[in-house]
Amino acid sequence: MSADGTWSIGELAEQAGTTVKTVRYYSELGLLPEAARSAGGHRRYGAGALDRLRLIRSLRGLDLPVAEVGRLLDREDALGEALEAAVAGRLRELGSAMARLRWREASLRLLRDCPAEERADRLRLIGALDSPPSTAPVARFLRRVLPPRLPARLVASIMDAAVPAPPDDPAPAQVLAFARLHALATDAAGAVSVCRPVANTPEGTCRPAVLYDGLAEAFALAAPDVRADRAPTGGEALDCFVAAHAAMRSTRDTPEFRRRLSRYLDEVAHPRIDRFWQLTAEAAATAEPTFGALDDWLRAALARDVAEAAR
């Protein structure tokens, strides 16, 4: 430092442990203002330049963009608050980048470890998938399946429970399940609505909101049995399930209705819907039963109840 309390560019670089080129770069970007120029036109820096340069290098060491560093330096009066926000933002960006890398790693492992004859098909499936995958196609598929004009609260609760969230660190099997789920959801083939009148009931009596409110209660009652892998059987969950279907059609739960309902549910079973629930379970990789598994259990309980009543 000279007698006037300023640094030359070389002195400043040496004190900061960096290069003259780096100091010049930050100066030209306006991050490191000059205090003056020498008689020969060389840059001179004030006493505070060393601390400012060290701060710039620390911020860049966190991989913060130059523009973000400039915004932080402009807020020296509230640097702590601004730095906290910048670090939080950078952590979110890194989290997203790491999730993308983990999905790519799992995809590569899936391709590496699969049988050679399946590799081309799996590559096609994975190639159509974002990393991590968007859940929008799955949500659109469900909206096509659900009856129209369901209350928004019901649609939202069904979406929250039924659409699996992509994990940050997927297993290769989950990547495959999400890829197959995406392929099913984006297939041009249509899906059926579950809201149809049971045979011999008047048209126009289908009230899907009543059905789905009742099914939510029935599924909650059946969930402990499904988790415990108990055999389908009658009880409160089945009674609630049948009552929901009866209320939807403005009729009563009777032995005859149960017979017709069981037959109807067998007739309208849809392979694409069954496949959808199977894939959502594989994608979520959780012990929690899907709506599809709960519905299957209750249908089987109904069929058993009807068969026992016929004896």
PDB file of C-alpha atoms in Angstrom, residues 4 45 47 64 79 97 102 104 122 127-128 190 193 197 215 222 236 239 252 265 279 302:
ATOM      1  CA  ASP A   4      -1.695   7.757   0.087  1.00  0.00           C
ATOM      2  CA  TYR A  45      -7.733   0.946  -5.076  1.00  0.00           C
ATOM      3  CA  ALA A  47      -8.135   0.613   1.697  1.00  0.00           C
ATOM      4  CA  LEU A  64     -23.305 -17.422  -7.058  1.00  0.00           C
ATOM      5  CA  LEU A  79     -25.924  -7.810   3.427  1.00  0.00           C
ATOM      6  CA  ALA A  97     -29.873 -30.017 -10.181  1.00  0.00           C
ATOM      7  CA  ARG A 102     -30.061 -38.724  -9.566  1.00  0.00           C
ATOM      8  CA  ARG A 104     -30.386 -39.621 -14.865  1.00  0.00           C
ATOM      9  CA  ARG A 122     -36.951 -48.987 -22.043  1.00  0.00           C
ATOM     10  CA  GLY A 127     -36.613 -40.803 -23.539  1.00  0.00           C
ATOM     11  CA  ALA A 128     -40.157 -39.445 -23.275  1.00  0.00           C
ATOM     12  CA  GLY A 190     -59.768 -42.771 -23.976  1.00  0.00           C
ATOM     13  CA  SER A 193     -65.884 -42.695 -16.309  1.00  0.00           C
ATOM     14  CA  PRO A 197     -76.243 -46.135 -13.506  1.00  0.00           C
ATOM     15  CA  LEU A 215     -65.851 -43.713  -1.183  1.00  0.00           C
ATOM     16  CA  ALA A 222     -60.737 -50.373   4.615  1.00  0.00           C
ATOM     17  CA  GLU A 236     -68.316 -51.309   8.265  1.00  0.00           C
ATOM     18  CA  ASP A 239     -71.376 -51.215   4.224  1.00  0.00           C
ATOM     19  CA  ARG A 252     -81.214 -48.109  -0.899  1.00  0.00           C
ATOM     20  CA  LEU A 265     -68.631 -53.425 -11.047  1.00  0.00           C
ATOM     21  CA  LEU A 279     -48.107 -48.274 -11.747  1.00  0.00           C
ATOM     22  CA  LEU A 302     -68.766 -57.317  -1.957  1.00  0.00           C
TER      23      LEU A 302
END
